[in-house]
XYZ file of N, CA and C in Angstrom:
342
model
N 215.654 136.802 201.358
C 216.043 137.222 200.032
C 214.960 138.090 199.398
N 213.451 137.687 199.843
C 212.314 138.535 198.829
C 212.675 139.778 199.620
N 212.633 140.072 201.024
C 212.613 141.205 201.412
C 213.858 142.231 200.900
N 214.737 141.560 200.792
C 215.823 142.215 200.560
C 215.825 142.542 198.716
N 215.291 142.043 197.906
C 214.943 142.644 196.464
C 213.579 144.026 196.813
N 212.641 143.211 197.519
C 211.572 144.732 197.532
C 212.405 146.189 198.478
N 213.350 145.983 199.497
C 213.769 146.923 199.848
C 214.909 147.295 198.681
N 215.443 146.623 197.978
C 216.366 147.572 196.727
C 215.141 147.750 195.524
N 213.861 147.693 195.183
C 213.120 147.950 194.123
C 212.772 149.216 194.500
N 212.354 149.354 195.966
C 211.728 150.395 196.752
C 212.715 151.398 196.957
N 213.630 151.140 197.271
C 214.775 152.139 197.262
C 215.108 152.876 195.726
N 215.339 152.223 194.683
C 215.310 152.764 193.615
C 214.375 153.568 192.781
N 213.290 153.144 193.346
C 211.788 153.956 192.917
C 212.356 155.415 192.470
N 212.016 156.150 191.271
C 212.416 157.491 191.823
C 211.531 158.435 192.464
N 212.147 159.482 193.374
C 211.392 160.014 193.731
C 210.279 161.615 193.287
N 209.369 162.204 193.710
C 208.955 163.438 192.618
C 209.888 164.650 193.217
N 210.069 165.445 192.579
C 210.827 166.512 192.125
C 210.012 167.370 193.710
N 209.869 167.151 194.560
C 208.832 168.259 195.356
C 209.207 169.460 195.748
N 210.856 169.883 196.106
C 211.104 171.030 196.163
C 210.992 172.453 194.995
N 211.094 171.207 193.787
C 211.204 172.458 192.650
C 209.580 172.488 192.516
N 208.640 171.230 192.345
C 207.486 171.943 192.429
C 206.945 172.868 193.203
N 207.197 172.737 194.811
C 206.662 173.801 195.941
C 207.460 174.978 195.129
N 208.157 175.003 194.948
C 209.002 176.255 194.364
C 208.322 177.014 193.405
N 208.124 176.328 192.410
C 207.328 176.465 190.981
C 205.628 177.215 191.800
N 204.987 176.451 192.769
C 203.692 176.727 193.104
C 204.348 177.898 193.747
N 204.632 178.098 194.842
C 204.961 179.341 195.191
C 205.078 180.473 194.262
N 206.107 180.412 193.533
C 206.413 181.518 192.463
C 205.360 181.903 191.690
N 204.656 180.914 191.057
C 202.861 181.202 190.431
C 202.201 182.051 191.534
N 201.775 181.627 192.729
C 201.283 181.885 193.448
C 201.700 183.985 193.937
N 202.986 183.689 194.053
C 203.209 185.208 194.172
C 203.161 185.695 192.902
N 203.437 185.539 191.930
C 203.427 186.104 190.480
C 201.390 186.364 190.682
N 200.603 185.590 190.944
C 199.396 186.222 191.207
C 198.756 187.227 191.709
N 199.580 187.343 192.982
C 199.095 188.318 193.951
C 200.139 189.138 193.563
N 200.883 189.645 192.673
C 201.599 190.629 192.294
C 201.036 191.494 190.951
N 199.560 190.423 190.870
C 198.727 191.228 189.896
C 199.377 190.808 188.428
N 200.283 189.264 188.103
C 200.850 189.223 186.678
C 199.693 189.192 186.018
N 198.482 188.785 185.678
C 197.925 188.552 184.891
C 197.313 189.621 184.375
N 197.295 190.627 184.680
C 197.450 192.066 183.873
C 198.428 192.117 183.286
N 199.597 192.435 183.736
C 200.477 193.016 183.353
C 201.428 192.131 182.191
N 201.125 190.231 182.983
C 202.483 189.925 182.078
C 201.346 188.459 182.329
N 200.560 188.189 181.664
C 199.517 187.067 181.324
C 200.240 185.911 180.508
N 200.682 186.015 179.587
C 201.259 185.355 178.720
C 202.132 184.451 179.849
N 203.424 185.078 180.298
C 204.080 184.514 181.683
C 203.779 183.536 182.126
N 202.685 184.325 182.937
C 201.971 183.359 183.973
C 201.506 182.245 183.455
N 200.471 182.184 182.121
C 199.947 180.957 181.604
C 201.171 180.061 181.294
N 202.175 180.635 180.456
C 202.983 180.023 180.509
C 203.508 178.941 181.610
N 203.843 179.656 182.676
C 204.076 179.078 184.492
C 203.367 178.091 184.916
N 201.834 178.219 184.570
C 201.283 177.112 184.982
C 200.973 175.837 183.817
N 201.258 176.116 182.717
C 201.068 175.161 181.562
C 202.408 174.045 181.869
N 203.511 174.669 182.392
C 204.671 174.028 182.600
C 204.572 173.258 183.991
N 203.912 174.216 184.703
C 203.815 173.307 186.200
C 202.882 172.061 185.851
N 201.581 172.268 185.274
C 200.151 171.241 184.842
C 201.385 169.844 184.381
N 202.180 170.699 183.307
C 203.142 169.321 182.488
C 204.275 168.604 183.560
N 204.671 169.256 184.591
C 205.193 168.560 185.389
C 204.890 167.623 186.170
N 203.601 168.304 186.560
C 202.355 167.117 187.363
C 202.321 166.054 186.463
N 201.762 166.342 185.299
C 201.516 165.017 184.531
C 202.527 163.866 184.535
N 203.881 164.529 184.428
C 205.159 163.877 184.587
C 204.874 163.226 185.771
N 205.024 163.639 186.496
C 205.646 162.638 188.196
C 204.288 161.574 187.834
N 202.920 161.797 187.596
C 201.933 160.719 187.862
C 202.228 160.079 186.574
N 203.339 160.249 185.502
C 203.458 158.970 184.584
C 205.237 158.192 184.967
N 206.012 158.957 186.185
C 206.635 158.442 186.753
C 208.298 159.377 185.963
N 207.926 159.927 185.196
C 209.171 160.316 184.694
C 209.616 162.055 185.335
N 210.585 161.303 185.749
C 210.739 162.423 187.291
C 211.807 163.664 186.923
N 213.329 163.149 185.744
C 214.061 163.978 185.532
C 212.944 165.056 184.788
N 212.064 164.552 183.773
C 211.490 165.295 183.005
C 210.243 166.542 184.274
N 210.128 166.076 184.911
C 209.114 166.314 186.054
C 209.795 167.693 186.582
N 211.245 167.161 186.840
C 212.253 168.539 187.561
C 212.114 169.781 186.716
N 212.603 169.007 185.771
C 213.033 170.136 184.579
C 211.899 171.033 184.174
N 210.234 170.786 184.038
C 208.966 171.106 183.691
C 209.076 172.108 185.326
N 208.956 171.909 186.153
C 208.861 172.129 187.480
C 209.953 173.623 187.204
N 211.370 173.263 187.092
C 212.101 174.972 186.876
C 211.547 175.940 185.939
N 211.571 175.017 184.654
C 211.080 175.927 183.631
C 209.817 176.833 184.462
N 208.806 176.433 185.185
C 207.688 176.827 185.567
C 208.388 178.138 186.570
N 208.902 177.814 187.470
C 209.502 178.502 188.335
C 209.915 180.016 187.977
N 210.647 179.369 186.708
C 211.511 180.965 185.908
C 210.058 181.205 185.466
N 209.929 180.817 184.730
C 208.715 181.737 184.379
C 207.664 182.475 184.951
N 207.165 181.944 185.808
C 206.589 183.019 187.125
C 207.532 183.967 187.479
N 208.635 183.794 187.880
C 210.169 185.025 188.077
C 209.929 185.634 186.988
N 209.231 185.547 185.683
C 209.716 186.474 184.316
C 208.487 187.266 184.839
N 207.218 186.928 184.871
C 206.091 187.193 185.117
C 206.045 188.507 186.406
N 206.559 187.869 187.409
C 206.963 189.103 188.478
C 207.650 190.244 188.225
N 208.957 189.880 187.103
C 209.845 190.960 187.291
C 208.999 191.787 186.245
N 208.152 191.169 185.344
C 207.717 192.281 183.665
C 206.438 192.661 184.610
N 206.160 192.269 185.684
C 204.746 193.336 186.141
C 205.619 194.359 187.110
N 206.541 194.208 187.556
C 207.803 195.229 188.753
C 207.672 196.427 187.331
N 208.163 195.894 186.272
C 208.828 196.753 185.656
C 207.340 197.438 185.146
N 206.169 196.721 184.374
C 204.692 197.254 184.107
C 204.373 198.802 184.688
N 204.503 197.717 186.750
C 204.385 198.879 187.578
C 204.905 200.143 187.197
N 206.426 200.004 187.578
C 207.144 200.980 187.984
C 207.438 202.188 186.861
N 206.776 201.543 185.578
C 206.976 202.439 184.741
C 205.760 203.472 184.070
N 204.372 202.736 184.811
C 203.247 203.488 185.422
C 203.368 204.223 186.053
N 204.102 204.286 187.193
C 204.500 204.922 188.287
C 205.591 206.575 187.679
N 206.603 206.040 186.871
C 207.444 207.236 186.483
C 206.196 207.965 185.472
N 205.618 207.571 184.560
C 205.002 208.426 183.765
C 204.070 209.071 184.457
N 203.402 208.449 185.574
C 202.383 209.232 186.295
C 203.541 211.100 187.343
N 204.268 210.230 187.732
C 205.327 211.184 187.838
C 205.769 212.693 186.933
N 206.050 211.836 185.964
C 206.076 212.711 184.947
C 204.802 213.510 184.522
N 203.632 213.075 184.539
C 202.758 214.123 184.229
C 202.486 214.902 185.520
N 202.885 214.520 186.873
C 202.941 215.575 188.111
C 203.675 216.830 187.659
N 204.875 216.308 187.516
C 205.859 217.336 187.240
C 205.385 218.512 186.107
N 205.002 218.009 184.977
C 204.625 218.296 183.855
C 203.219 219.716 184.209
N 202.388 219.266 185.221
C 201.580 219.963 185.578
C 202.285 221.064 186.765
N 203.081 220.880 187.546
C 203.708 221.918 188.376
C 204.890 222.881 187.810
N 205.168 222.240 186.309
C 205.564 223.112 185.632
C 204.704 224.545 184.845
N 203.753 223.948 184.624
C 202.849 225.126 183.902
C 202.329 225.790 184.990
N 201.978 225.254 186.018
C 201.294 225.709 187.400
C 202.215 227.068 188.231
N 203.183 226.832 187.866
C 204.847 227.721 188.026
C 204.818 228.224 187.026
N 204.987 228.544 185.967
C 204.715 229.563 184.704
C 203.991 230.492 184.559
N 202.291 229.681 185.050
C 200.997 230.576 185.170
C 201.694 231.954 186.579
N 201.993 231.542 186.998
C 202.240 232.212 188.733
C 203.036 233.088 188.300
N 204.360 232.813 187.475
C 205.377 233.806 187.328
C 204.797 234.437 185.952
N 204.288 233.979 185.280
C 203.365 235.430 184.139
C 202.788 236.495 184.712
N 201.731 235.932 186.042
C 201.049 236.519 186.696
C 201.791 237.855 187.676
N 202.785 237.409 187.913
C 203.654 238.506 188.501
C 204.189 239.470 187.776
């Protein structure tokens, strides 16, 4: 009979959230090496303030709350990635744009010259 209450106490235990955390660490983790903390800092702190609060969760045992801290973290590194994509890429067009901008006058000078 004792064994059979510790195997249903043990069974009910809940368990920690570990996929959404690996998830959550991952996503920080690339949101790093994607250079967020230039571009989109706020994010990122955000990402890990939520992951730190999830940890705290599972080691005080409250696990739905643990999940939920754990996604929130997740998206937010995803916000963090996509606002440094976009940081980038819009570095990228204006630098563009002043190429162009210069092979325009560079083409002007040439055809005055003629």
């Amino acid at each position: 009979m004792f064994a059979t209450l510790t195997l249903v106490a043990c069974a009910s235990a809940p368990l920690p959230p570990t996929e959404s955390l690996n998830a959550a660490r991952d996503a920080i983790a690339s949101a790093e090496q994607a250079e967020a903390r230039q571009y989109a800092g706020a994010e990122l702190e955000e990402a890990n303030r939520h992951l730190a609060a999830a940890n705290e969760a599972v080691a005080a045992e409250r696990m739905a709350e643990a999940e939920r801290l754990a996604k929130q973290a997740r998206v937010a590194a995803e916000l963090a990635i996509a606002r440094t994509e976009a940081a980038k890429a819009a570095a990228i067009n204006r630098e563009m744009g002043r190429g162009a901008e210069a092979l325009d006058e560079e083409m002007q000078r040439q055809g005055d010259q003629q």
